Amino acid sequence: MKRLGSPIELEKELKEVMGEKGVDELLGKAKEYKKEIEIRGKIGRDLIEEISKLKKEPKWMLNLRLRALELFEKLPMPNWVEGIESIDVEEFYQYVRPEAQPGEEWNQLPDWFKEYYTKLGLPEAEAYALSGITTVFDSENLVTKVKEELKSKKVIFTSMDEAVQRYPEIVKQYFSRVFPIGDYKLAALHYALWSGGAFVYIPRNTSVINPVEAYFIIGSELEGQFEHTLIVAEDNAKGETSYLHFIEGCAAPVLKRFSFHNGMVEIYAGRNSQIYFTTLQNWGKSIINFNNKRAIANENAHVEWVEGSIGSKVTYTYPATILKGRGSTTRNISVGISNGPYIKDVGAKAIHVAPDTKSIIISKSISSGGGLATYRGLVKILKGAKGSFSHVSCDSLILDEKSRAYTLPRNEVDEPTATVSHEASVDKLSEDQLFYMSSRGIKEGEAKALIVNGFIREVLKKLPLETVSILTKVINLEFSELGGVG
Amino acid sequence: MSSLDALKEEGASLYRKLKWQEISDSPMVKSYTDWSMYEKYLGLGGDVRYEKPEGNYDFLVGDCGNVEPSYDYNGYIKVNEGKLAAYHFYELERLYKLKVSSGRHKIAFCVPKSKKWVSNHLILELEKGSKASIVVHEQRRSPGSTAIEVLLDEGADLELSIILEPDESFPSAYIIRKVIYNEGSANSFTFSTSSYMNRIEERNLLFKGSRLRHRSLVYSYRNLKVDNIMDTIQIGEGSEAYVAGLGMAFDSSLSSIRGTAVISEEARKSVSDLGIEALLIGDGARAYTMPMMKIDTGDVTAANHRASQQRLSRNLLFYLGSRGLTEEESTSLVLYEKSISILNHLSETKSFSEDKVKGVLKKIYLEGISRNYGPGGI
């Protein structure tokens, strides 16, 4: 398998695929495709039982869904963030199964799917960069490819639905363990309606060299997507370690009306494991994107979240790590770009439970064209997490007068031996910089992309190579003449 | 302008309907002000006795004082902004207004003694172009709320120290508003001890070309709680706000220090700087900091904020120890210096504020409120 050499190399490979357009422009208008099943209606017991029956799920999963439904009905809409209450979750199709036979080979799927798959550059990524890939289209996984590296190392990589059937004992043990069903109303909704997603199980002392990827595509308007990703790394013995890099990508074609994404990621990082989770969110501008991401880090484990939040009409995402084991660490890097009249409400949470835990949160947000970029974060150090340390750094860049930047951090320290610090700044785009670049023949869009790339350079240096080039490219596209359209 | 009677009536009908707050402060903690502490005092009857505070003051506000009550309200607190404001107006018996010209002024509230909720309200109006320094001192022996509104007319220049000493055994709430009109300037300081639950809600409104330099200092001890909020809303072009808050949490107390700096769309070319620090001194102490920023224009000159929560520097204490100071002496010296250094932007009201801060620190140490001074294990 070819290991990615440098960002330039990857950029070259992706160039052909990405062309010179924004991702939703690249995918074009939504294609007509046949749907085998569509479910929309009042979110109640009948609807949940119907979804579970279609999936031929075991009774325990149906019971879990019904418990989630009960909690969804009881819980109030969250009141710690404004705007969510206006989402009408019954307006969307809660389950959509496209007419296509899932399999391992993408080129055996219908033409409309192959076209999306190739335009997103997934065949190249699958061939050269990844050790496994799964693609969720609407509510179901259509392609799941597991390469030799995973098989030989006995790493389980499969769709979440298949995991429920084939590995019920492991799934029962970890599903909803990290992100409780009753955490809040939209989490309960997710558990009631979840469909599709990825499951990874990493045995002890196993490092996966090449990343695995899950790609999520919403094909139609007025659709809800509720995929669930669960990553479990076994506890390692003393002196052992394990490693996985998981990349998550999202896209949608140009839609006339809105669709709703309410996905979830749970990571259970066992002792001495290292889990890197990268999200490149580039939904089209018609998607309301709600993300629920949480990890538990056990003794000396490390969890790293990288969130490139570029697309969507509105995004709410706050990846969280619960530092449960002594010496566990987390780093959370987010880049949020709100280009156009859109909202990016992104951030991070670090909950320090055990002594000697450490969290670093770095956020870079950019707002342009009337956009609002918000950092919303929480660092909580519980009593007993002695000697813990946390540092939060948030920088915002506003590219024009009508755009906005909010920074809303919360630092709650219940342990007096802990140290927490936070710093933030807001800068504007300097007219001198733009003038200088335009005098050198650089177009405004290109100049903005250059400035944005410069602004986040410090963050890029900290990222895996696989991520850097894709993120850079996506930013360039976002500020190119066609980017942000749609 | 509304009459006090109308406000009382509106407050009476609103406080039962309104919530203490609509949006939670945090997904985990929900509210940093423990509103249940106030809830039990709502509607409680009883007598109120007012006593003169110790010391010499130019103006005494309240039933024991020398300021005539007013019956018309021209302030910035809206009766419908929440349950606290509604109940404050509902319980408000007298409203006081002072028009202040240039000079030095010392103002104190009469000290209410009661088990029922007592509302105090003072509006200070600073004349156009005047230059004044004002001390406002409030002590209370009752639960309740005190509103202090300071309106600086165009070009006025004010130095203001507000010293708040609530009764530890009752919940207390302070609603402080400073409105600085065009080209006005204020150097201000707020100091408060803590109580059963003490909420200090400061909001500063800045018009065109105005400037604010504000510092706040809060102490919490035993198992008492203080929630200090310092919001700054800049609505005028070229305005500048430099705001900093320091909290010290002794024993098993909670200090929450927070604020939101807002630069509105119209406040182009403005500067905002917000710094928050919390020192955790007791072994069971807790500290929460929230330095928030909402920047609604891309034409901002500078906007920064920062926060830190920590124990006293081990290196510093070690150094002082090596110079022959005991652990207690080192700690008290550092806390004293840190507290006093926050007053550096004051001149005419500095000595009064310094004496008050010193007095409270002395009380903390003499009464042995804090048993655990330095970093654990030293």
PDB file of N, CA, C and O in Angstrom, chain A residues 161-189:
ATOM      1  N   ASP A 161     -24.247  -1.414  11.532  1.00  0.00           N
ATOM      2  CA  ASP A 161     -25.383  -2.351  11.495  1.00  0.00           C
ATOM      3  C   ASP A 161     -24.883  -3.799  11.498  1.00  0.00           C
ATOM      4  O   ASP A 161     -25.435  -4.663  12.178  1.00  0.00           O
ATOM      5  N   GLU A 162     -23.820  -4.038  10.714  1.00  0.00           N
ATOM      6  CA  GLU A 162     -23.297  -5.396  10.643  1.00  0.00           C
ATOM      7  C   GLU A 162     -22.677  -5.808  11.983  1.00  0.00           C
ATOM      8  O   GLU A 162     -22.780  -6.961  12.396  1.00  0.00           O
ATOM      9  N   ALA A 163     -22.054  -4.829  12.631  1.00  0.00           N
ATOM     10  CA  ALA A 163     -21.447  -5.119  13.940  1.00  0.00           C
ATOM     11  C   ALA A 163     -22.504  -5.585  14.943  1.00  0.00           C
ATOM     12  O   ALA A 163     -22.248  -6.464  15.764  1.00  0.00           O
ATOM     13  N   VAL A 164     -23.685  -4.975  14.864  1.00  0.00           N
ATOM     14  CA  VAL A 164     -24.768  -5.375  15.775  1.00  0.00           C
ATOM     15  C   VAL A 164     -25.110  -6.853  15.557  1.00  0.00           C
ATOM     16  O   VAL A 164     -25.344  -7.603  16.507  1.00  0.00           O
ATOM     17  N   GLN A 165     -25.089  -7.290  14.294  1.00  0.00           N
ATOM     18  CA  GLN A 165     -25.421  -8.680  13.972  1.00  0.00           C
ATOM     19  C   GLN A 165     -24.278  -9.646  14.299  1.00  0.00           C
ATOM     20  O   GLN A 165     -24.499 -10.702  14.861  1.00  0.00           O
ATOM     21  N   ARG A 166     -23.053  -9.219  13.933  1.00  0.00           N
ATOM     22  CA  ARG A 166     -21.923 -10.163  14.018  1.00  0.00           C
ATOM     23  C   ARG A 166     -21.158 -10.130  15.340  1.00  0.00           C
ATOM     24  O   ARG A 166     -20.536 -11.117  15.713  1.00  0.00           O
ATOM     25  N   TYR A 167     -21.154  -8.963  15.978  1.00  0.00           N
ATOM     26  CA  TYR A 167     -20.386  -8.848  17.238  1.00  0.00           C
ATOM     27  C   TYR A 167     -21.271  -8.297  18.356  1.00  0.00           C
ATOM     28  O   TYR A 167     -20.945  -7.278  18.977  1.00  0.00           O
ATOM     29  N   PRO A 168     -22.387  -8.946  18.591  1.00  0.00           N
ATOM     30  CA  PRO A 168     -23.352  -8.359  19.545  1.00  0.00           C
ATOM     31  C   PRO A 168     -22.784  -8.167  20.955  1.00  0.00           C
ATOM     32  O   PRO A 168     -23.120  -7.200  21.625  1.00  0.00           O
ATOM     33  N   GLU A 169     -21.907  -9.068  21.381  1.00  0.00           N
ATOM     34  CA  GLU A 169     -21.403  -8.951  22.752  1.00  0.00           C
ATOM     35  C   GLU A 169     -20.547  -7.693  22.926  1.00  0.00           C
ATOM     36  O   GLU A 169     -20.663  -6.980  23.926  1.00  0.00           O
ATOM     37  N   ILE A 170     -19.695  -7.440  21.917  1.00  0.00           N
ATOM     38  CA  ILE A 170     -18.836  -6.233  22.032  1.00  0.00           C
ATOM     39  C   ILE A 170     -19.705  -4.982  21.915  1.00  0.00           C
ATOM     40  O   ILE A 170     -19.543  -4.015  22.668  1.00  0.00           O
ATOM     41  N   VAL A 171     -20.619  -4.993  20.960  1.00  0.00           N
ATOM     42  CA  VAL A 171     -21.457  -3.808  20.753  1.00  0.00           C
ATOM     43  C   VAL A 171     -22.290  -3.535  22.003  1.00  0.00           C
ATOM     44  O   VAL A 171     -22.388  -2.398  22.457  1.00  0.00           O
ATOM     45  N   LYS A 172     -22.850  -4.583  22.569  1.00  0.00           N
ATOM     46  CA  LYS A 172     -23.667  -4.420  23.776  1.00  0.00           C
ATOM     47  C   LYS A 172     -22.847  -3.771  24.900  1.00  0.00           C
ATOM     48  O   LYS A 172     -23.329  -2.949  25.646  1.00  0.00           O
ATOM     49  N   GLN A 173     -21.565  -4.171  24.943  1.00  0.00           N
ATOM     50  CA  GLN A 173     -20.701  -3.670  26.013  1.00  0.00           C
ATOM     51  C   GLN A 173     -20.372  -2.182  25.867  1.00  0.00           C
ATOM     52  O   GLN A 173     -20.257  -1.457  26.853  1.00  0.00           O
ATOM     53  N   TYR A 174     -20.223  -1.729  24.620  1.00  0.00           N
ATOM     54  CA  TYR A 174     -19.706  -0.361  24.429  1.00  0.00           C
ATOM     55  C   TYR A 174     -20.706   0.632  23.828  1.00  0.00           C
ATOM     56  O   TYR A 174     -20.536   1.833  23.972  1.00  0.00           O
ATOM     57  N   PHE A 175     -21.704   0.167  23.108  1.00  0.00           N
ATOM     58  CA  PHE A 175     -22.649   1.063  22.444  1.00  0.00           C
ATOM     59  C   PHE A 175     -23.415   1.873  23.500  1.00  0.00           C
ATOM     60  O   PHE A 175     -23.985   1.295  24.424  1.00  0.00           O
ATOM     61  N   SER A 176     -23.363   3.169  23.386  1.00  0.00           N
ATOM     62  CA  SER A 176     -24.012   4.126  24.312  1.00  0.00           C
ATOM     63  C   SER A 176     -23.327   4.204  25.677  1.00  0.00           C
ATOM     64  O   SER A 176     -23.856   4.801  26.595  1.00  0.00           O
ATOM     65  N   ARG A 177     -22.143   3.589  25.787  1.00  0.00           N
ATOM     66  CA  ARG A 177     -21.418   3.639  27.063  1.00  0.00           C
ATOM     67  C   ARG A 177     -20.686   4.984  27.207  1.00  0.00           C
ATOM     68  O   ARG A 177     -20.536   5.503  28.306  1.00  0.00           O
ATOM     69  N   VAL A 178     -20.220   5.511  26.086  1.00  0.00           N
ATOM     70  CA  VAL A 178     -19.447   6.755  26.135  1.00  0.00           C
ATOM     71  C   VAL A 178     -20.382   7.967  26.082  1.00  0.00           C
ATOM     72  O   VAL A 178     -20.203   8.944  26.807  1.00  0.00           O
ATOM     73  N   PHE A 179     -21.358   7.902  25.214  1.00  0.00           N
ATOM     74  CA  PHE A 179     -22.315   9.005  25.075  1.00  0.00           C
ATOM     75  C   PHE A 179     -23.676   8.477  25.549  1.00  0.00           C
ATOM     76  O   PHE A 179     -24.392   7.795  24.809  1.00  0.00           O
ATOM     77  N   PRO A 180     -24.051   8.754  26.767  1.00  0.00           N
ATOM     78  CA  PRO A 180     -25.281   8.163  27.303  1.00  0.00           C
ATOM     79  C   PRO A 180     -26.523   8.562  26.496  1.00  0.00           C
ATOM     80  O   PRO A 180     -26.604   9.677  25.982  1.00  0.00           O
ATOM     81  N   ILE A 181     -27.463   7.648  26.446  1.00  0.00           N
ATOM     82  CA  ILE A 181     -28.692   7.874  25.668  1.00  0.00           C
ATOM     83  C   ILE A 181     -29.428   9.112  26.159  1.00  0.00           C
ATOM     84  O   ILE A 181     -29.946   9.899  25.377  1.00  0.00           O
ATOM     85  N   GLY A 182     -29.456   9.282  27.466  1.00  0.00           N
ATOM     86  CA  GLY A 182     -30.239  10.388  28.015  1.00  0.00           C
ATOM     87  C   GLY A 182     -29.439  11.656  28.219  1.00  0.00           C
ATOM     88  O   GLY A 182     -29.842  12.526  28.991  1.00  0.00           O
ATOM     89  N   ASP A 183     -28.299  11.779  27.541  1.00  0.00           N
ATOM     90  CA  ASP A 183     -27.446  12.950  27.735  1.00  0.00           C
ATOM     91  C   ASP A 183     -28.207  14.244  27.463  1.00  0.00           C
ATOM     92  O   ASP A 183     -28.145  15.188  28.216  1.00  0.00           O
ATOM     93  N   TYR A 184     -28.899  14.302  26.375  1.00  0.00           N
ATOM     94  CA  TYR A 184     -29.787  15.422  26.071  1.00  0.00           C
ATOM     95  C   TYR A 184     -30.700  14.996  24.927  1.00  0.00           C
ATOM     96  O   TYR A 184     -30.542  13.925  24.351  1.00  0.00           O
ATOM     97  N   LYS A 185     -31.659  15.832  24.614  1.00  0.00           N
ATOM     98  CA  LYS A 185     -32.755  15.426  23.736  1.00  0.00           C
ATOM     99  C   LYS A 185     -32.280  14.908  22.361  1.00  0.00           C
ATOM    100  O   LYS A 185     -32.749  13.879  21.884  1.00  0.00           O
ATOM    101  N   LEU A 186     -31.343  15.617  21.723  1.00  0.00           N
ATOM    102  CA  LEU A 186     -30.949  15.203  20.378  1.00  0.00           C
ATOM    103  C   LEU A 186     -30.068  13.948  20.390  1.00  0.00           C
ATOM    104  O   LEU A 186     -30.003  13.235  19.387  1.00  0.00           O
ATOM    105  N   ALA A 187     -29.426  13.683  21.516  1.00  0.00           N
ATOM    106  CA  ALA A 187     -28.690  12.414  21.640  1.00  0.00           C
ATOM    107  C   ALA A 187     -29.699  11.272  21.717  1.00  0.00           C
ATOM    108  O   ALA A 187     -29.531  10.219  21.082  1.00  0.00           O
ATOM    109  N   ALA A 188     -30.747  11.476  22.477  1.00  0.00           N
ATOM    110  CA  ALA A 188     -31.798  10.449  22.584  1.00  0.00           C
ATOM    111  C   ALA A 188     -32.441  10.217  21.217  1.00  0.00           C
ATOM    112  O   ALA A 188     -32.689   9.074  20.822  1.00  0.00           O
ATOM    113  N   LEU A 189     -32.661  11.287  20.474  1.00  0.00           N
ATOM    114  CA  LEU A 189     -33.234  11.163  19.121  1.00  0.00           C
ATOM    115  C   LEU A 189     -32.305  10.336  18.235  1.00  0.00           C
ATOM    116  O   LEU A 189     -32.752   9.466  17.478  1.00  0.00           O
TER     117      LEU A 189
END
